[in-house]
Amino acid sequence: SVPQILMSGRTRGETPEEHVTCALDLQGKGAAETDSANRLHKEIPQSQILNGLNQEQATAAETTEGPVLLMGGPGCGKTRVIAHRIAHLVANKHVPPSQVLVLATSRTAAAQIRNRVERFSGVSLSAHPEAHEAGITLGTFHSLCWFLLREHIHLLGRYTQAFSVLQGKDAMAIAWDICKRRKLLSKNVRFKTFYHMLCRAKQQNKTVEELYKQAELMPYREELLPLAQVFEEYEQILVDNNAVDGEGLYQVVRRLFADVPSLLSLYQKKWSYILVDDIQDITPAQYDLLRSLARLHGNVFVSVDPNQSVSCWQGGDVHIVRQFEDDFSPLGLQKFELRKNYRNPRPILDAAKGVIEIADDN
């Protein structure tokens, strides 16, 4: 049986509430890029764009060409650098606002960046569906995927633009129904564990074919084979009902770019400057999207706290930082480190460093 949510279309045609895409100085649909840039010039004189930054921060903000990795702990001003860098790109480098893409891992982080830019520049960032047309695109990875699918999912031939985005509990209901019918659950196989494995596979960008191949090669075949079978049936139910789940957004976008290479090329050329906050918290699927978009121009700026990952329980992978270095070093990756902390006094920092060192030793 198919859960009722798939028949109701509760989220159909609407942006998921927890994700918002914003635009710089958007005064309505069709607002000109030059209006955004001109207003930014008026609000912030070019000579003052980098005022208030220390030398390390200013150098990172001014290095706009090629890949950049900015390292620093909490309170070092990483988000501040992103806000000033955005202003520097538009006001000093004369980059059209629509060529700038800013991504965060959560609604809270995206709102913080938006507020910093608004407070610093006096320029409003508005949440409009047409934000991408005239202004800076700023939002979460989820909101970016939702926008791409809303515009282009019909090109795959298996969905329409009226597709539904399932919330977590609705996706769980479908998986539960499949597991019960297949009699996969027992005292030794709990549903939550099984569902976690399913979500993890999606976060790691695994396909059904890859799971079946793993099941053939791995010694714990009896665990992976049922997972692959559930994954396959689960995905088919979603396709049959014109639906995508939250974790599956990335896989559908990946398939879309693979099947329609001209579409990927379009967005690679559109967003010639990409900024990402806290890359240590993104999932492998999110990183795959970032790498695809940034591969053409290489102008990608990411911030990282090497000693913190708050999203590991949601699929965030700290090893992605090393992957980023490997992928973008051939393009001339530049690294900057922010050492001065503006939030915490020295005793707190020393204590935190001691805890981290003990954890590393263990």
GROMACS .gro file of C-alpha atoms in nm:
model
  362
    1SER     CA    1   0.000   0.000   0.000
    2VAL     CA    2   0.112   0.355  -0.075
    3PRO     CA    3   0.103   0.605   0.213
    4GLN     CA    4  -0.165   0.870   0.167
    5ILE     CA    5   0.092   1.151   0.157
    6LEU     CA    6   0.193   1.045  -0.194
    7MET     CA    7  -0.163   1.090  -0.310
    8SER     CA    8  -0.224   1.424  -0.140
    9GLY     CA    9   0.067   1.628  -0.278
   10ARG     CA   10   0.095   1.828   0.046
   11THR     CA   11   0.426   1.986  -0.051
   12ARG     CA   12   0.357   1.994  -0.421
   13GLY     CA   13   0.439   2.324  -0.588
   14GLU     CA   14   0.574   2.481  -0.270
   15THR     CA   15   0.927   2.543  -0.148
   16PRO     CA   16   0.996   2.319   0.154
   17GLU     CA   17   0.942   2.541   0.457
   18GLU     CA   18   1.283   2.477   0.608
   19HIS     CA   19   1.478   2.598   0.304
   20VAL     CA   20   1.482   2.946   0.154
   21THR     CA   21   1.658   3.093  -0.147
   22CYS     CA   22   1.737   3.462  -0.120
   23ALA     CA   23   1.848   3.735  -0.357
   24LEU     CA   24   2.047   4.051  -0.311
   25ASP     CA   25   1.847   4.373  -0.361
   26LEU     CA   26   1.558   4.207  -0.539
   27GLN     CA   27   1.283   4.467  -0.590
   28GLY     CA   28   1.052   4.231  -0.772
   29LYS     CA   29   1.061   3.997  -1.068
   30GLY     CA   30   1.282   4.132  -1.344
   31ALA     CA   31   1.491   4.366  -1.126
   32ALA     CA   32   1.811   4.452  -1.312
   33GLU     CA   33   2.151   4.326  -1.199
   34THR     CA   34   2.290   4.675  -1.236
   35ASP     CA   35   2.043   4.804  -0.977
   36SER     CA   36   2.187   4.561  -0.723
   37ALA     CA   37   2.544   4.655  -0.804
   38ASN     CA   38   2.473   5.031  -0.813
   39ARG     CA   39   2.294   5.024  -0.481
   40LEU     CA   40   2.578   4.830  -0.324
   41HIS     CA   41   2.819   5.095  -0.455
   42LYS     CA   42   2.608   5.368  -0.295
   43GLU     CA   43   2.569   5.190   0.036
   44ILE     CA   44   2.938   5.096   0.071
   45PRO     CA   45   3.215   5.310  -0.079
   46GLN     CA   46   3.474   5.087  -0.244
   47SER     CA   47   3.742   5.214  -0.007
   48GLN     CA   48   3.542   5.087   0.290
   49ILE     CA   49   3.456   4.739   0.162
   50LEU     CA   50   3.736   4.569   0.355
   51ASN     CA   51   3.742   4.806   0.653
   52GLY     CA   52   3.701   4.630   0.985
   53LEU     CA   53   3.882   4.315   0.877
   54ASN     CA   54   4.218   4.214   1.018
   55GLN     CA   55   4.499   4.140   0.773
   56GLU     CA   56   4.428   3.766   0.752
   57GLN     CA   57   4.056   3.824   0.694
   58ALA     CA   58   4.114   4.097   0.434
   59THR     CA   59   4.360   3.884   0.237
   60ALA     CA   60   4.111   3.597   0.222
   61ALA     CA   61   3.827   3.830   0.118
   62GLU     CA   62   4.036   3.988  -0.158
   63THR     CA   63   4.153   3.657  -0.307
   64THR     CA   64   3.863   3.610  -0.546
   65GLU     CA   65   4.012   3.405  -0.830
   66GLY     CA   66   4.066   3.033  -0.805
   67PRO     CA   67   3.981   2.795  -0.520
   68VAL     CA   68   4.023   2.918  -0.160
   69LEU     CA   69   4.010   2.727   0.169
   70LEU     CA   70   3.958   2.944   0.478
   71MET     CA   71   4.031   2.771   0.810
   72GLY     CA   72   3.940   2.897   1.154
   73GLY     CA   73   3.758   2.810   1.474
   74PRO     CA   74   3.435   2.961   1.610
   75GLY     CA   75   3.462   3.336   1.665
   76CYS     CA   76   3.743   3.392   1.415
   77GLY     CA   77   3.525   3.580   1.167
   78LYS     CA   78   3.474   3.327   0.888
   79THR     CA   79   3.116   3.439   0.821
   80ARG     CA   80   3.228   3.802   0.836
   81VAL     CA   81   3.483   3.730   0.563
   82ILE     CA   82   3.209   3.577   0.347
   83ALA     CA   83   2.989   3.890   0.385
   84HIS     CA   84   3.276   4.127   0.297
   85ARG     CA   85   3.386   3.901   0.013
   86ILE     CA   86   3.037   3.917  -0.141
   87ALA     CA   87   3.045   4.298  -0.124
   88HIS     CA   88   3.399   4.303  -0.267
   89LEU     CA   89   3.300   4.084  -0.562
   90VAL     CA   90   3.001   4.300  -0.656
   91ALA     CA   91   3.129   4.649  -0.572
   92ASN     CA   92   3.502   4.627  -0.642
   93LYS     CA   93   3.531   4.344  -0.893
   94HIS     CA   94   3.207   4.439  -1.073
   95VAL     CA   95   3.080   4.081  -1.074
   96PRO     CA   96   2.710   4.071  -1.171
   97PRO     CA   97   2.517   3.962  -0.858
   98SER     CA   98   2.344   3.680  -1.047
   99GLN     CA   99   2.685   3.512  -1.097
  100VAL     CA  100   2.733   3.467  -0.722
  101LEU     CA  101   2.607   3.154  -0.543
  102VAL     CA  102   2.630   3.132  -0.162
  103LEU     CA  103   2.547   2.799   0.005
  104ALA     CA  104   2.503   2.694   0.368
  105THR     CA  105   2.419   2.361   0.526
  106SER     CA  106   2.120   2.484   0.727
  107ARG     CA  107   1.847   2.745   0.729
  108THR     CA  108   2.003   2.902   1.039
  109ALA     CA  109   2.345   2.937   0.878
  110ALA     CA  110   2.193   3.083   0.558
  111ALA     CA  111   1.997   3.336   0.764
  112GLN     CA  112   2.311   3.435   0.953
  113ILE     CA  113   2.496   3.509   0.630
  114ARG     CA  114   2.197   3.700   0.495
  115ASN     CA  115   2.174   3.909   0.812
  116ARG     CA  116   2.547   3.984   0.806
  117VAL     CA  117   2.529   4.106   0.446
  118GLU     CA  118   2.220   4.317   0.516
  119ARG     CA  119   2.367   4.472   0.830
  120PHE     CA  120   2.702   4.535   0.666
  121SER     CA  121   2.575   4.669   0.332
  122GLY     CA  122   2.231   4.810   0.405
  123VAL     CA  123   2.110   4.614   0.103
  124SER     CA  124   1.808   4.388   0.148
  125LEU     CA  125   1.809   4.018   0.066
  126SER     CA  126   1.457   3.904  -0.011
  127ALA     CA  127   1.309   3.557  -0.029
  128HIS     CA  128   1.151   3.539  -0.376
  129PRO     CA  129   1.111   3.239  -0.606
  130GLU     CA  130   1.265   3.446  -0.887
  131ALA     CA  131   1.567   3.541  -0.674
  132HIS     CA  132   1.810   3.371  -0.908
  133GLU     CA  133   1.715   3.597  -1.201
  134ALA     CA  134   1.859   3.926  -1.079
  135GLY     CA  135   2.042   3.887  -0.752
  136ILE     CA  136   2.279   3.676  -0.552
  137THR     CA  137   2.149   3.325  -0.493
  138LEU     CA  138   2.184   3.253  -0.122
  139GLY     CA  139   2.037   2.952   0.053
  140THR     CA  140   2.082   2.593   0.161
  141PHE     CA  141   2.197   2.303  -0.053
  142HIS     CA  142   1.843   2.166  -0.025
  143SER     CA  143   1.687   2.487  -0.154
  144LEU     CA  144   1.927   2.491  -0.449
  145CYS     CA  145   1.831   2.135  -0.543
  146TRP     CA  146   1.463   2.213  -0.506
  147PHE     CA  147   1.498   2.510  -0.740
  148LEU     CA  148   1.689   2.308  -1.001
  149LEU     CA  149   1.431   2.029  -0.995
  150ARG     CA  150   1.135   2.265  -0.996
  151GLU     CA  151   1.271   2.419  -1.315
  152HIS     CA  152   1.406   2.112  -1.496
  153ILE     CA  153   1.294   1.779  -1.345
  154HIS     CA  154   1.058   1.717  -1.639
  155LEU     CA  155   1.362   1.674  -1.865
  156LEU     CA  156   1.422   1.333  -1.707
  157GLY     CA  157   1.093   1.210  -1.852
  158ARG     CA  158   0.992   1.031  -1.531
  159TYR     CA  159   0.865   1.329  -1.332
  160THR     CA  160   0.656   1.638  -1.386
  161GLN     CA  161   0.719   1.985  -1.242
  162ALA     CA  162   0.429   1.925  -1.000
  163PHE     CA  163   0.641   1.671  -0.809
  164SER     CA  164   0.605   1.628  -0.433
  165VAL     CA  165   0.886   1.660  -0.180
  166LEU     CA  166   0.836   1.411   0.103
  167GLN     CA  167   0.906   1.500   0.463
  168GLY     CA  168   1.101   1.256   0.680
  169LYS     CA  169   0.804   1.085   0.847
  170ASP     CA  170   0.635   1.024   0.511
  171ALA     CA  171   0.949   0.871   0.363
  172MET     CA  172   0.981   0.651   0.673
  173ALA     CA  173   0.623   0.530   0.626
  174ILE     CA  174   0.701   0.404   0.276
  175ALA     CA  175   1.019   0.228   0.391
  176TRP     CA  176   0.834   0.074   0.688
  177ASP     CA  177   0.565  -0.062   0.459
  178ILE     CA  178   0.825  -0.222   0.230
  179CYS     CA  179   1.019  -0.378   0.518
  180LYS     CA  180   0.702  -0.525   0.669
  181ARG     CA  181   0.587  -0.678   0.341
  182ARG     CA  182   0.931  -0.828   0.284
  183LYS     CA  183   0.941  -0.953   0.644
  184LEU     CA  184   1.285  -0.805   0.699
  185LEU     CA  185   1.236  -0.684   1.055
  186SER     CA  186   1.308  -0.887   1.367
  187LYS     CA  187   1.449  -0.846   1.715
  188ASN     CA  188   1.794  -0.836   1.559
  189VAL     CA  189   1.701  -0.604   1.272
  190ARG     CA  190   1.538  -0.285   1.395
  191PHE     CA  191   1.362  -0.056   1.150
  192LYS     CA  192   1.540   0.260   1.268
  193THR     CA  193   1.877   0.099   1.200
  194PHE     CA  194   1.764  -0.019   0.859
  195TYR     CA  195   1.618   0.322   0.769
  196HIS     CA  196   1.937   0.493   0.885
  197MET     CA  197   2.134   0.271   0.645
  198LEU     CA  198   1.897   0.370   0.366
  199CYS     CA  199   1.942   0.743   0.435
  200ARG     CA  200   2.315   0.701   0.470
  201ALA     CA  201   2.335   0.536   0.129
  202LYS     CA  202   2.160   0.836  -0.023
  203GLN     CA  203   2.382   1.084   0.162
  204GLN     CA  204   2.682   0.902   0.017
  205ASN     CA  205   2.529   0.926  -0.332
  206LYS     CA  206   2.494   0.550  -0.369
  207THR     CA  207   2.278   0.421  -0.653
  208VAL     CA  208   2.073   0.102  -0.651
  209GLU     CA  209   2.324  -0.055  -0.890
  210GLU     CA  210   2.614   0.031  -0.660
  211LEU     CA  211   2.438  -0.124  -0.360
  212TYR     CA  212   2.374  -0.447  -0.549
  213LYS     CA  213   2.738  -0.456  -0.657
  214GLN     CA  214   2.853  -0.399  -0.299
  215ALA     CA  215   2.623  -0.676  -0.181
  216GLU     CA  216   2.792  -0.918  -0.421
  217LEU     CA  217   3.144  -0.827  -0.313
  218MET     CA  218   3.112  -0.770   0.060
  219PRO     CA  219   3.123  -1.048   0.323
  220TYR     CA  220   2.808  -0.914   0.495
  221ARG     CA  221   2.595  -0.978   0.184
  222GLU     CA  222   2.295  -1.083   0.394
  223GLU     CA  223   2.268  -0.724   0.523
  224LEU     CA  224   2.336  -0.530   0.203
  225LEU     CA  225   2.121  -0.735  -0.034
  226PRO     CA  226   1.791  -0.661   0.151
  227LEU     CA  227   1.896  -0.296   0.173
  228ALA     CA  228   1.948  -0.282  -0.203
  229GLN     CA  229   1.612  -0.449  -0.263
  230VAL     CA  230   1.430  -0.205  -0.034
  231PHE     CA  231   1.616   0.086  -0.190
  232GLU     CA  232   1.510  -0.024  -0.539
  233GLU     CA  233   1.142  -0.068  -0.449
  234TYR     CA  234   1.138   0.253  -0.244
  235GLU     CA  235   1.277   0.458  -0.536
  236GLN     CA  236   1.031   0.303  -0.781
  237ILE     CA  237   0.737   0.395  -0.557
  238LEU     CA  238   0.855   0.755  -0.545
  239VAL     CA  239   0.898   0.772  -0.924
  240ASP     CA  240   0.557   0.613  -0.984
  241ASN     CA  241   0.399   0.878  -0.762
  242ASN     CA  242   0.597   1.176  -0.899
  243ALA     CA  243   0.773   1.225  -0.566
  244VAL     CA  244   1.124   1.288  -0.430
  245ASP     CA  245   1.241   1.267  -0.071
  246GLY     CA  246   1.475   1.514   0.102
  247GLU     CA  247   1.788   1.302   0.070
  248GLY     CA  248   1.697   1.200  -0.284
  249LEU     CA  249   1.697   1.558  -0.414
  250TYR     CA  250   2.072   1.536  -0.470
  251GLN     CA  251   2.058   1.207  -0.654
  252VAL     CA  252   1.789   1.332  -0.890
  253VAL     CA  253   1.990   1.648  -0.963
  254ARG     CA  254   2.297   1.430  -1.025
  255ARG     CA  255   2.097   1.218  -1.269
  256LEU     CA  256   1.960   1.533  -1.434
  257PHE     CA  257   2.307   1.677  -1.492
  258ALA     CA  258   2.432   1.341  -1.623
  259ASP     CA  259   2.142   1.301  -1.866
  260VAL     CA  260   2.138   1.666  -1.977
  261PRO     CA  261   2.504   1.785  -1.983
  262SER     CA  262   2.404   2.115  -2.142
  263LEU     CA  263   2.205   2.196  -1.828
  264LEU     CA  264   2.509   2.147  -1.605
  265SER     CA  265   2.711   2.364  -1.840
  266LEU     CA  266   2.445   2.636  -1.819
  267TYR     CA  267   2.469   2.660  -1.440
  268GLN     CA  268   2.847   2.625  -1.436
  269LYS     CA  269   2.864   2.935  -1.653
  270LYS     CA  270   2.588   3.116  -1.461
  271TRP     CA  271   2.746   3.081  -1.115
  272SER     CA  272   3.107   3.177  -1.175
  273TYR     CA  273   3.169   3.253  -0.805
  274ILE     CA  274   3.062   3.006  -0.537
  275LEU     CA  275   3.096   3.046  -0.159
  276VAL     CA  276   3.022   2.772   0.095
  277ASP     CA  277   3.011   2.813   0.473
  278ASP     CA  278   3.131   2.526   0.699
  279ILE     CA  279   3.219   2.268   0.435
  280GLN     CA  280   3.303   2.017   0.710
  281ASP     CA  281   2.926   1.980   0.769
  282ILE     CA  282   2.821   1.885   0.416
  283THR     CA  283   2.743   1.534   0.296
  284PRO     CA  284   2.917   1.351   0.011
  285ALA     CA  285   2.607   1.407  -0.204
  286GLN     CA  286   2.620   1.782  -0.138
  287TYR     CA  287   2.992   1.791  -0.211
  288ASP     CA  288   2.936   1.611  -0.541
  289LEU     CA  289   2.693   1.889  -0.641
  290LEU     CA  290   2.940   2.160  -0.535
  291ARG     CA  291   3.226   1.999  -0.726
  292SER     CA  292   3.015   1.965  -1.040
  293LEU     CA  293   2.915   2.331  -1.038
  294ALA     CA  294   3.264   2.464  -0.955
  295ARG     CA  295   3.463   2.242  -1.190
  296LEU     CA  296   3.446   2.479  -1.489
  297HIS     CA  297   3.571   2.807  -1.338
  298GLY     CA  298   3.730   2.694  -1.010
  299ASN     CA  299   3.632   3.015  -0.830
  300VAL     CA  300   3.507   2.841  -0.518
  301PHE     CA  301   3.556   2.971  -0.163
  302VAL     CA  302   3.489   2.743   0.134
  303SER     CA  303   3.523   2.800   0.506
  304VAL     CA  304   3.603   2.520   0.749
  305ASP     CA  305   3.646   2.465   1.120
  306PRO     CA  306   3.886   2.166   1.119
  307ASN     CA  307   3.798   2.075   1.478
  308GLN     CA  308   3.420   2.087   1.455
  309SER     CA  309   3.145   1.907   1.268
  310VAL     CA  310   2.793   1.957   1.402
  311SER     CA  311   2.621   1.764   1.123
  312CYS     CA  312   2.803   1.429   1.132
  313TRP     CA  313   2.486   1.265   1.265
  314GLN     CA  314   2.303   1.396   0.955
  315GLY     CA  315   2.559   1.262   0.711
  316GLY     CA  316   2.819   1.540   0.731
  317ASP     CA  317   3.166   1.408   0.654
  318VAL     CA  318   3.480   1.581   0.782
  319HIS     CA  319   3.686   1.388   0.524
  320ILE     CA  320   3.531   1.607   0.255
  321VAL     CA  321   3.779   1.880   0.350
  322ARG     CA  322   4.063   1.652   0.238
  323GLN     CA  323   3.866   1.561  -0.073
  324PHE     CA  324   3.826   1.932  -0.153
  325GLU     CA  325   4.200   1.982  -0.121
  326ASP     CA  326   4.271   1.687  -0.350
  327ASP     CA  327   4.019   1.800  -0.611
  328PHE     CA  328   4.109   2.169  -0.624
  329SER     CA  329   4.483   2.173  -0.554
  330PRO     CA  330   4.553   2.121  -0.928
  331LEU     CA  331   4.358   2.445  -0.989
  332GLY     CA  332   4.587   2.644  -0.757
  333LEU     CA  333   4.414   2.607  -0.421
  334GLN     CA  334   4.509   2.882  -0.174
  335LYS     CA  335   4.473   2.830   0.202
  336PHE     CA  336   4.427   3.093   0.471
  337GLU     CA  337   4.400   3.047   0.846
  338LEU     CA  338   4.228   3.283   1.089
  339ARG     CA  339   4.407   3.263   1.423
  340LYS     CA  340   4.258   3.551   1.620
  341ASN     CA  341   3.942   3.464   1.814
  342TYR     CA  342   3.699   3.749   1.884
  343ARG     CA  343   3.441   3.549   2.076
  344ASN     CA  344   3.614   3.353   2.352
  345PRO     CA  345   3.885   3.451   2.604
  346ARG     CA  346   4.220   3.269   2.600
  347PRO     CA  347   4.149   3.031   2.897
  348ILE     CA  348   3.843   2.891   2.719
  349LEU     CA  349   4.036   2.846   2.396
  350ASP     CA  350   4.323   2.671   2.572
  351ALA     CA  351   4.082   2.437   2.751
  352ALA     CA  352   3.904   2.352   2.425
  353LYS     CA  353   4.236   2.286   2.252
  354GLY     CA  354   4.334   2.050   2.533
  355VAL     CA  355   4.011   1.852   2.497
  356ILE     CA  356   4.061   1.823   2.121
  357GLU     CA  357   4.419   1.703   2.166
  358ILE     CA  358   4.307   1.434   2.413
  359ALA     CA  359   4.035   1.320   2.170
  360ASP     CA  360   4.288   1.301   1.886
  361ASP     CA  361   4.522   1.090   2.100
  362ASN     CA  362   4.241   0.846   2.174
   0.00000   0.00000   0.00000
